[in-house]
XYZ file of C-alpha atoms in Angstrom:
584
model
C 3.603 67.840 17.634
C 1.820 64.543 16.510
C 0.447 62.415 19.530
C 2.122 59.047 19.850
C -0.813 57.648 21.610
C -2.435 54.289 19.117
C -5.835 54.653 18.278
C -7.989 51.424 18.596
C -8.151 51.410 14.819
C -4.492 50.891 14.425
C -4.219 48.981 17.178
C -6.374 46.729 14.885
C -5.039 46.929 12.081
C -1.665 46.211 13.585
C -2.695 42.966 15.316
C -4.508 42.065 12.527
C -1.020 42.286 10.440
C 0.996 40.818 13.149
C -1.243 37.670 13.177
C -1.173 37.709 9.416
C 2.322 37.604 9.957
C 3.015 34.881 12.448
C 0.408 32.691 10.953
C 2.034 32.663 7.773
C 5.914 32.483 9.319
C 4.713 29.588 11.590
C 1.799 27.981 9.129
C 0.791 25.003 11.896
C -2.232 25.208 13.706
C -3.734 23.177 16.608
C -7.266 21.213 14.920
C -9.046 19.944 18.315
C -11.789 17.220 18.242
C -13.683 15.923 20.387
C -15.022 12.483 20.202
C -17.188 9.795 22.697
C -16.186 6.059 20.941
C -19.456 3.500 22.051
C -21.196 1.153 20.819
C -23.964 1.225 18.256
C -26.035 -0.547 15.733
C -25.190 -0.527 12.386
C -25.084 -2.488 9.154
C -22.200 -1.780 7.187
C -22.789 -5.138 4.397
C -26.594 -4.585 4.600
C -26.680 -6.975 8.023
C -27.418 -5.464 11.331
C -24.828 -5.403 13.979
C -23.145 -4.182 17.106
C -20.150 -1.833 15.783
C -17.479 0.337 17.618
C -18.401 4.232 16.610
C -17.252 7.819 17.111
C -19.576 10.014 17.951
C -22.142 7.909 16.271
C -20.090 7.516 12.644
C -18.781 4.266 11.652
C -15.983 4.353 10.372
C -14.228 7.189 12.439
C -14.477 10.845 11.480
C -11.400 11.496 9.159
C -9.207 13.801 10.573
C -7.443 16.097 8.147
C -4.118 18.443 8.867
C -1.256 19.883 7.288
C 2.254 18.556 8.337
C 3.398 20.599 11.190
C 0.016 21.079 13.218
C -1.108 19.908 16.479
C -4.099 17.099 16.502
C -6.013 17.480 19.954
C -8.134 14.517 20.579
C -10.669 14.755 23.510
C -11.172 11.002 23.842
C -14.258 10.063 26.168
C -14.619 6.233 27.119
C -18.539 5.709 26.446
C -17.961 1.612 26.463
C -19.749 0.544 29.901
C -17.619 -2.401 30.585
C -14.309 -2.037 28.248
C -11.148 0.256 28.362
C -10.000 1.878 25.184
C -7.345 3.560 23.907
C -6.577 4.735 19.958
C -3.143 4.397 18.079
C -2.233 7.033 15.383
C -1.081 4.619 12.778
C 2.247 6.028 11.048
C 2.232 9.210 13.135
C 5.636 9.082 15.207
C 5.132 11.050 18.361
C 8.034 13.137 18.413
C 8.362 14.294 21.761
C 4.744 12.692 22.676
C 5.215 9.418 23.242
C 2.424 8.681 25.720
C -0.033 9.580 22.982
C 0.898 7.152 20.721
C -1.969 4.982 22.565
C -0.786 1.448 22.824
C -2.428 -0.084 26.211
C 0.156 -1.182 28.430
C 3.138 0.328 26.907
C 2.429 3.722 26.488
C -0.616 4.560 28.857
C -2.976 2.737 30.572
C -6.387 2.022 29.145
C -8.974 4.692 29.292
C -11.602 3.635 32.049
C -15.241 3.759 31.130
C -16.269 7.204 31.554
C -13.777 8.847 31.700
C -11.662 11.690 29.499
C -7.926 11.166 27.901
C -6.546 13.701 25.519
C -4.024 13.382 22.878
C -1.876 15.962 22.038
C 0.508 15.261 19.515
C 2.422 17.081 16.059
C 2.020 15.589 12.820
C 5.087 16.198 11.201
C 5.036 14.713 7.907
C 2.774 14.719 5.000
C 1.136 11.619 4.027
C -1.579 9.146 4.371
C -2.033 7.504 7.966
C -5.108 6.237 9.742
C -6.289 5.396 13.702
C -7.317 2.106 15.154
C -8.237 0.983 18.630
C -5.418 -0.916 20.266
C -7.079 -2.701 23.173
C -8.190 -5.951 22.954
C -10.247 -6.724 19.602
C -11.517 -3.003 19.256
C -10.099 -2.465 15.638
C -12.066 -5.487 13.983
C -15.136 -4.411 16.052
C -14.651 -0.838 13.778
C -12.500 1.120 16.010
C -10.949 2.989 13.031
C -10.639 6.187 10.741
C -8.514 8.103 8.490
C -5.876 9.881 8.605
C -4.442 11.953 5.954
C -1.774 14.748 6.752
C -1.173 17.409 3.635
C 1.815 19.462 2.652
C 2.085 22.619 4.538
C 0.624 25.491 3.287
C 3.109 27.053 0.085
C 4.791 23.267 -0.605
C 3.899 20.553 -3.156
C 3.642 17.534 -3.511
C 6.424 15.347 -5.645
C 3.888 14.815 -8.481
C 0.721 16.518 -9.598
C -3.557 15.344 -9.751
C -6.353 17.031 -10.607
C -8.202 15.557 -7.621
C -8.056 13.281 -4.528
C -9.994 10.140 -2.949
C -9.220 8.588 0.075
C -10.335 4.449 0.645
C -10.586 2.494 4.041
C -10.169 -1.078 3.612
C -11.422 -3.075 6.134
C -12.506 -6.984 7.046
C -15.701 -7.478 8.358
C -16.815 -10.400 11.402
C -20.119 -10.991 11.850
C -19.489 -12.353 15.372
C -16.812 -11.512 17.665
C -14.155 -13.120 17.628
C -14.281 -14.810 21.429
C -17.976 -15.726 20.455
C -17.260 -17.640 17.952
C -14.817 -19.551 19.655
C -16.769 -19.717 22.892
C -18.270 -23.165 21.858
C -15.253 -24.588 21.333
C -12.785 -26.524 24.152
C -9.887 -24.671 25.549
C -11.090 -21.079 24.671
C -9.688 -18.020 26.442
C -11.374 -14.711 26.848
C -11.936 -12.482 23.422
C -8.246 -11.174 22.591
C -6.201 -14.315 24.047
C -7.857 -17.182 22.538
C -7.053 -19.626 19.727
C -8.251 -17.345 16.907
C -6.281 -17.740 14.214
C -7.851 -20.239 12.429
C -11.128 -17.873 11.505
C -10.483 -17.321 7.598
C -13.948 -16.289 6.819
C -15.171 -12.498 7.099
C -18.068 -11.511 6.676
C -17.379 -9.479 3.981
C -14.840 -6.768 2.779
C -15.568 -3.168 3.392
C -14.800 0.061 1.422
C -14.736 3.472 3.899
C -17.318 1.381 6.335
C -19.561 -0.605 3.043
C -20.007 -3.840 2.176
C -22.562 -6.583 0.281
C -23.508 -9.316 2.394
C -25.034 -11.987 0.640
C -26.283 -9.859 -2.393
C -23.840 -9.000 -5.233
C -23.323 -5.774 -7.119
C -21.323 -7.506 -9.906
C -24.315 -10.473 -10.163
C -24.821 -9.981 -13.795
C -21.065 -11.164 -14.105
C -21.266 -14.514 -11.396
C -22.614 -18.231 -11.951
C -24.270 -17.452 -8.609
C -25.285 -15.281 -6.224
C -28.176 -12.689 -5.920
C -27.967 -9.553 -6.840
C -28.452 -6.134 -4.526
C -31.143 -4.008 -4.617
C -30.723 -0.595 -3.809
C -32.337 2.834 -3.534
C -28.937 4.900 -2.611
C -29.262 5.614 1.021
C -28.599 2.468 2.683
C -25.623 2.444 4.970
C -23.990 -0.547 2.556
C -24.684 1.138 -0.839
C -21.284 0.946 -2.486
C -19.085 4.062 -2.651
C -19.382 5.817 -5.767
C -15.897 7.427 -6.540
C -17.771 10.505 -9.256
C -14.579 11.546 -11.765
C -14.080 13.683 -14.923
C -12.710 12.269 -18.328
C -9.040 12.886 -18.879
C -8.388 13.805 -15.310
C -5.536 12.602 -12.829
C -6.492 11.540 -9.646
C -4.726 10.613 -6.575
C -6.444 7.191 -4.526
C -5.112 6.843 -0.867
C -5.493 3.541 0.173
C -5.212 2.302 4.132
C -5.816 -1.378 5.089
C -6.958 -1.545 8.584
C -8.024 -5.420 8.196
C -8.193 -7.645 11.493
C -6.940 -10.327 9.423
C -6.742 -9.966 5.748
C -4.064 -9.640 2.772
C -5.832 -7.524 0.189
C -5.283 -6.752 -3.348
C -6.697 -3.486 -5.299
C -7.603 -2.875 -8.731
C -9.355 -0.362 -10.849
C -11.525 -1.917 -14.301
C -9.253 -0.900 -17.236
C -7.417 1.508 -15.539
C -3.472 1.409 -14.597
C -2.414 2.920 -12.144
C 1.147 4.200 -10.615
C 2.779 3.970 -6.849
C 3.613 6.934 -5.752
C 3.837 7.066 -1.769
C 3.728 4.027 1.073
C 3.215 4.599 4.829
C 4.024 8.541 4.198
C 7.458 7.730 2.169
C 7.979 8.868 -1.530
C 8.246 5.933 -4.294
C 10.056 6.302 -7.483
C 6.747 5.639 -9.519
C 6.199 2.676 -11.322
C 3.023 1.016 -12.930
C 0.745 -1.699 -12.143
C -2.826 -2.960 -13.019
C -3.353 -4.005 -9.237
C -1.719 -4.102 -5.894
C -1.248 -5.869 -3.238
C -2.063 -4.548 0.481
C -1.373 -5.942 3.737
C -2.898 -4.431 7.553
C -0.992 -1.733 8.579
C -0.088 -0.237 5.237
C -0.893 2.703 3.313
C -0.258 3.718 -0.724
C -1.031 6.656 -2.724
C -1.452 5.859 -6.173
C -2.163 8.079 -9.526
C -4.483 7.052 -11.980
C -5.755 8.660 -15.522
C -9.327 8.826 -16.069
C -8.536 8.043 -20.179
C -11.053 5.258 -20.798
C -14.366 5.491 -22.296
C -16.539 8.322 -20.802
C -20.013 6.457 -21.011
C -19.246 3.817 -19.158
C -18.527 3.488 -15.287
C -15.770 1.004 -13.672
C -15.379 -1.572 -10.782
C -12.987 -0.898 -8.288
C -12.479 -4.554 -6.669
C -10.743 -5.603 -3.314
C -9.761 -9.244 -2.512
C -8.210 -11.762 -0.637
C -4.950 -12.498 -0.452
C -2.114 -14.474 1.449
C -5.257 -17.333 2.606
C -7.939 -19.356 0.857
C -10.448 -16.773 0.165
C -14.105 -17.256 1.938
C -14.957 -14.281 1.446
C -16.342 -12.789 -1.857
C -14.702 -9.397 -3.874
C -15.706 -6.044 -1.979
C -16.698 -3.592 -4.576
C -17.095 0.198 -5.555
C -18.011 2.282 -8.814
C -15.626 4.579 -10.446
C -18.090 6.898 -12.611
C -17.577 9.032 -15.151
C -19.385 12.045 -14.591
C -20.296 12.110 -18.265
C -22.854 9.141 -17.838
C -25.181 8.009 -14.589
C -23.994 7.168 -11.573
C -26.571 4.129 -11.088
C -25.218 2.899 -14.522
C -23.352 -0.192 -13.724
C -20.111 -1.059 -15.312
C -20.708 -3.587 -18.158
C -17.132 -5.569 -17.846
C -16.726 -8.449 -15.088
C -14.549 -6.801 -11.959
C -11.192 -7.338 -12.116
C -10.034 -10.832 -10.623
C -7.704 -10.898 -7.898
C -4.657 -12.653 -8.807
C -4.570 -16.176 -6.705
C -4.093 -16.111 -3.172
C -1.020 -18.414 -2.697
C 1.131 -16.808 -5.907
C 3.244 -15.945 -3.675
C 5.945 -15.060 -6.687
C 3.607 -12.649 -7.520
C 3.410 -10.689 -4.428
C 7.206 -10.834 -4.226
C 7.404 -9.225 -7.334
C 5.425 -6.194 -6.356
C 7.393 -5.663 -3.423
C 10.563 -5.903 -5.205
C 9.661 -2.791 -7.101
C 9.378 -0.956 -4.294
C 11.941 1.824 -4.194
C 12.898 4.709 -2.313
C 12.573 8.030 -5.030
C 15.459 9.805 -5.446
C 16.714 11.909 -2.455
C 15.032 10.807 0.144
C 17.160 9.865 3.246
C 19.788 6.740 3.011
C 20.211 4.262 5.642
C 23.560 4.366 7.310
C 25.901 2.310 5.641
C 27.154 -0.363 8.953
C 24.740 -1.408 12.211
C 25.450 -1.153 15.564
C 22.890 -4.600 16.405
C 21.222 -6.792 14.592
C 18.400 -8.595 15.719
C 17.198 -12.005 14.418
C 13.405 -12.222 15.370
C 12.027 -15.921 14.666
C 8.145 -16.016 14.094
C 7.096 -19.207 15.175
C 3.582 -20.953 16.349
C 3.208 -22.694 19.623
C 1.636 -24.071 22.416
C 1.451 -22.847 26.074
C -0.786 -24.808 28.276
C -2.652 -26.311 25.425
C -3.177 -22.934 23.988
C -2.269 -22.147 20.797
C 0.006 -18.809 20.881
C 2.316 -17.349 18.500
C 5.914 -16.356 19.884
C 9.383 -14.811 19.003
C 12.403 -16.665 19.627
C 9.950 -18.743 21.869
C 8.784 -16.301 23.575
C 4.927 -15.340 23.649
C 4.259 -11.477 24.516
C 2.418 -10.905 27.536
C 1.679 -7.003 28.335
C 1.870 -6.312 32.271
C -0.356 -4.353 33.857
C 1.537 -0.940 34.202
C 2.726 0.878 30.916
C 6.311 0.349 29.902
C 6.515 4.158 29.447
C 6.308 4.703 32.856
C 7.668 1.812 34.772
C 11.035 2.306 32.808
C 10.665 6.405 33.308
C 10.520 5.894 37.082
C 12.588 2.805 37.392
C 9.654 0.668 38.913
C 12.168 -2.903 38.137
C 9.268 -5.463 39.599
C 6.943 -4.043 37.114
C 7.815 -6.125 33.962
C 10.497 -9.346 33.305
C 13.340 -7.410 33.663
C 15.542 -10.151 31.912
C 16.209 -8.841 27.907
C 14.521 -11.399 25.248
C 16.890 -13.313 23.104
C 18.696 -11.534 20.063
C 18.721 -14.503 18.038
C 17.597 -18.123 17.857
C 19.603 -21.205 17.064
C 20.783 -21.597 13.464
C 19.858 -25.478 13.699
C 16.488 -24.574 13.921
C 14.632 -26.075 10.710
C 12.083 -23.257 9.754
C 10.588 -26.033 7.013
C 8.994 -28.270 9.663
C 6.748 -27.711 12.412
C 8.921 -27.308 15.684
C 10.381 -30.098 17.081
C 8.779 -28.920 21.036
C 5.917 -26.981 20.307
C 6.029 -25.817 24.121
C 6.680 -21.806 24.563
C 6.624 -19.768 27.438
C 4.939 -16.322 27.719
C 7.583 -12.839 28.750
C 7.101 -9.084 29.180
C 10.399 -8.275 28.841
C 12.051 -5.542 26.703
C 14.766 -4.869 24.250
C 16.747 -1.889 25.486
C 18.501 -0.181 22.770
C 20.935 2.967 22.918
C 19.673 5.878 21.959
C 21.205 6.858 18.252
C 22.305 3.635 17.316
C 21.596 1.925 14.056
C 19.300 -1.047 14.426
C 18.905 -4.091 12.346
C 16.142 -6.434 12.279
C 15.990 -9.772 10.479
C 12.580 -11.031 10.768
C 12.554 -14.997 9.723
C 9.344 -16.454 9.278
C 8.938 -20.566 9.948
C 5.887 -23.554 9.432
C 3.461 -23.505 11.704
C 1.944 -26.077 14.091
C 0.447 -28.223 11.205
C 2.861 -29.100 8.100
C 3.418 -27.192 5.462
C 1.797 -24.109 6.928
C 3.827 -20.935 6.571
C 1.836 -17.363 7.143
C 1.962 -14.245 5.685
C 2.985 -11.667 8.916
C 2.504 -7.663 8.456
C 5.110 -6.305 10.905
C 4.349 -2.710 12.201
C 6.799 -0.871 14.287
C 5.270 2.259 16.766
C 7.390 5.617 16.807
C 9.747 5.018 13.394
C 9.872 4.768 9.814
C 12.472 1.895 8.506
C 14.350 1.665 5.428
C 13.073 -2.272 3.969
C 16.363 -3.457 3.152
C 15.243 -6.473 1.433
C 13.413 -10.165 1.648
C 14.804 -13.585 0.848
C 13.981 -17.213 0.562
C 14.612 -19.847 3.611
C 16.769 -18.961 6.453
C 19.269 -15.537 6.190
C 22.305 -16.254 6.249
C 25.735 -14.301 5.588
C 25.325 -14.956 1.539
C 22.167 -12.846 1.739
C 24.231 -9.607 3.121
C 25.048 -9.185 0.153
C 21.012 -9.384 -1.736
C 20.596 -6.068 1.318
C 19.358 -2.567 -0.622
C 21.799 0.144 0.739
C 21.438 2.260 -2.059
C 17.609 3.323 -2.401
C 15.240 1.169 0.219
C 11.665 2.464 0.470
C 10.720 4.233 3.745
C 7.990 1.847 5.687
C 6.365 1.590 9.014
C 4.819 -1.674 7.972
C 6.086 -4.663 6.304
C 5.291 -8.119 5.028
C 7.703 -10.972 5.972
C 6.305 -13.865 3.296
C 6.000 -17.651 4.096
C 8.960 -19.459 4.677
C 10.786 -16.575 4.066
C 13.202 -13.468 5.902
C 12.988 -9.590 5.546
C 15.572 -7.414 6.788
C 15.198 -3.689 8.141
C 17.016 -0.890 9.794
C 15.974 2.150 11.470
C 18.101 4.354 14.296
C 16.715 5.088 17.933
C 16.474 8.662 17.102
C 13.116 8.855 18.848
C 12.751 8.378 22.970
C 9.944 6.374 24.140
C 9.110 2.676 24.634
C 7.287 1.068 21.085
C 5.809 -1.711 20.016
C 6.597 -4.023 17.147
C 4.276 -6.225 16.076
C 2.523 -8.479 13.490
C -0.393 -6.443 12.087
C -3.033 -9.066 12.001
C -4.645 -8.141 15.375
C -5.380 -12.287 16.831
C -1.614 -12.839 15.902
C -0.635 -9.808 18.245
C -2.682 -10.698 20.869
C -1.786 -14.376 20.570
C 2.035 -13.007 21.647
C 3.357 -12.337 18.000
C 4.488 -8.990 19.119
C 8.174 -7.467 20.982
C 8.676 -4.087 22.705
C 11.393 -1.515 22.332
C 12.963 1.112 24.779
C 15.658 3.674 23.480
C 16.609 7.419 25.635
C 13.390 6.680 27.625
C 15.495 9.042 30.533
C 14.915 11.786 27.955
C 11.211 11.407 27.516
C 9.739 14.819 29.499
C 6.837 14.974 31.388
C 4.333 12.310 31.344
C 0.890 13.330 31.754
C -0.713 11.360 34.914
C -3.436 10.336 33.380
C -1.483 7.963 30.686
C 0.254 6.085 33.879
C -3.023 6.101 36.650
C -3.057 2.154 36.726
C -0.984 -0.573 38.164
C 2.259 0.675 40.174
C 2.794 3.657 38.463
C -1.130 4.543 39.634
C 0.027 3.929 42.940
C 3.136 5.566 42.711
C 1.138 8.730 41.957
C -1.039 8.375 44.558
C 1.593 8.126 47.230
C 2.457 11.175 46.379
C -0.722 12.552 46.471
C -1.613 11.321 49.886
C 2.113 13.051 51.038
């Protein structure tokens, strides 16, 4: 009779099938990194500077996955004097929402020195990045990429021959509080009166910029033109292609303050994802770009193979002060250090607005992906105003300025700590005599930490209504970002909404977003459902205007968020709440 016993052989060979097996059934795999973010010197446009690294790179080290795995993030706090924490930009912590790494609503701030690990599932393909979201960390180069693939055996919605990934970014040669420190009535870097700095440095491609040299001098009245051997930290990205090829460009804007536009020399190109969400495709010779958003776009390398091709970034939405940031597209067939022979491509003008509205307008949802439930349950009217608190100059909503309290929302609302934040809700709506054409009548706002509680599974509607400014005829461009959910864009208008524009809303095919542009003088309507418990943050993108108080905070099922780890809630009362029980 044969012996049952296993030989170590087959024993082997078994487990060797069996994790063959699961691995393919279950695909997802857990990609750990671990990073130390401090400062150090760099030059990213050729000028030598103090800049926010990871583990010595600038910008971040892209972190790649497929949809379904788990990102582990050993974050260590090397900054002797600052706390830090990192946001996942797009990613929607299902199930995690203590990693999603907002200070103050979320977790606390990571202390200098010390260790915080995210743990969190990206669930969806797409094209996402990571920025610091403490203080003025992301325009001090707190960021990276993030770009999420199909899981292993699915495709894509359209095909390419080859990918490229760009970080757009805004540089500042000082910080922002420095600049503003000889000035009167100046608060501390992050709270101040610093909306008025229009002029960057420069513009940076994936961490590179040209200060005060031009690549493109041959085609300018004036300037001086770079001079460069190839390894200098603000050589330009080189983009190296094949003729007749189609390539996929994933674009992020991570700006501190800047509207962007892209373009490609003589090449079209064609939308084909935003902020993770599917597009029907359509064509365009540029785009525009605003913080907080992210676009894949296809383009045909079908022009002539002995030549190479600007790529060109500028300003849009405020007076530009800052000159084009620039990068090659070559063609393989010739030399890289062959530059192109047309002009860049000009970036339309910063105030045609009508132009702008046009591109957004073609924005659309492609076929089949999820609708947007047909009726509400609230609607929300969110006025963006400027104002004045104490002689400071703050932005608010609804007249009320945001001002984050010391212990996360996450946790105070978990554990029902009711002295921890204004527990009054903010206003729903503002008064419909209010003339969003003029400056406002009392400039006076007040500051509030208080919260809109929503019900879990209901279907939200926001109406964000832009306004003038403090000075006349002053009307900003606001990206709006909103932590933990995609929403369907349901449309933007002129002037105030009103009940003639319900019928202007998309119901039929709005894009997915995470991030959206409400234009000047002008109203954009979304909807999303509180599908996902946790406490998140909505907030202009342009990072002075959020810490100015342009920002609100939503809480939906928080009672079904699991365990918290202690480390997100070790400050203010929840830090004491856990060390009372410690100590018993």
């Amino acid at each position: 009779m044969a012996s049952s016993r296993i030989t170590p052989i087959c024993l082997l060979v078994y487990l060797c099938f069996v994790g063959m097996f699961v691995n393919s059934v279950l695909g997802a795999k857990a990609r750990h990194f671990k990073w130390e973010v401090e400062y150090m010197l760099g030059a990213p446009d050729c000028l030598e500077h103090v800049v926010l690294g990871i583990n010595g790179q600038f910008p971040g080290p892209t972190i790649k996955a497929r949809a379904g795995d788990t990102v582990v993030v050993h974050l260590t706090n090397k900054l002797h004097t600052e706390g830090v924490v990192i946001h996942w930009h797009g990613i929607r912590q299902l199930g995690t929402p203590w990693a999603d790494g907002t200070a103050s609503i979320s977790q606390c701030a990571i202390n200098p020195g010390e260790t915080f690990i995210y743990r969190f599932k990206v669930d969806k393909a797409g094209t996402y990045f990571y920025h610091g979201h403490y203080g003025m960390q992301r325009s001090a180069g707190l960021y990276g990429l993030l770009i999420v693939d199909m899981e292993e055996g699915k495709k894509e919605a359209f095909e390419y021959d080859g990918e490229f990934s760009l970080l757009l970014s805004d540089w500042w040669h000082k910080a922002f509080c420095l600049r503003k420190a000889k000035r009167k009535k100046v608060e501390a870097c992050g709270n101040g009166e610093i909306n008025n700095l229009n002029k960057a440095g420069s513009l940076l491609i994936n961490g590179r910029g040209q200060y005060n040299c031009s690549l493109a001098a041959a085609h300018v009245s004036k300037g001086n033109g770079c001079r460069f051997r190839g390894n200098e930290e603000c050589a330009p990205n080189i983009l190296h292609v094949k003729p007749n090829k189609t390539y996929r460009l994933r674009v992020a804007s991570t700006t501190a303050l800047a509207s962007l536009n892209l373009a490609i020399g003589n090449h079209k190109m064609v939308m084909v994802e935003a902020d993770g969400n599917y597009l029907e495709p359509f064509s365009v010779n540029d785009f525009d770009i605003y913080s907080g958003e992210t676009y894949s776009v296809l383009f045909r390398t079908d022009q002539r193979p002995t030549d190479n091709y600007w790529i060109s970034v500028g300003v849009r939405g405020r007076e530009p002060r800052t000159p084009q940031g620039l990068a090659i597209l070559h063609y393989q067939s010739t030399t890289a250090s062959k530059l192109p022979t047309l002009p860049p491509p000009q970036t339309p003008r910063w105030n045609d607005y009508a132009y702008s509205k046009s591109f957004s307008n073609k924005i659309r949802a492609l076929s089949g992906s999820p609708k947007p439930p047909f009726n509400h349950d609230r609607r929300i009217f969110l006025l963006n105003t400027q104002n004045r608190i104490d002689g400071y100059t703050k932005w608010a909503i609804n007249n009320v300025s945001l001002s984050l309290p010391p212990t996360p929302y996450l946790g105070s609302i978990k554990h029902r700590l009711t002295n921890a934040f204004d527990q009054k809700s903010p206003p729903d709506t503002f008064l419909n005599t209010y003339d969003i054409m003029r400056p406002p009548p009392n400039p006076n706002s007040t500051y509030g930490s208080g919260v809109y509680m929503l019900k879990f599974n209901n279907t939200i509607d926001v109406i964000l209504q832009n306004a003038n400014a403090l000075n006349a005829n002053v009307s900003e461009i606001h990206p709006w970002h909103l932590h933990g959910h995609d929403f369907w864009v349901l449309g933007h208008g002129e002037g105030m909404f009103s009940k003639r524009d319900e019928k202007k809303l998309n119901l039929k095919n709005p894009p997915l977003r995470n991030t959206v542009v409400i234009f000047p003088y002008g109203w954009t309507a979304l909807r999303f459902v509180t599908d996902n418990p946790g406490v998140w943050a909505f907030h202009c993108h342009i990072e002075p205007h959020l810490h100015m108080g342009m920002g609100v905070v939503f809480a939906e099922g928080v009672h079904l968020v699991g365990k918290i780890p202690n480390e997100a809630l070790s400050c203010g009362l929840t830090g004491k709440m856990l060390m009372g029980k410690q100590h018993n």
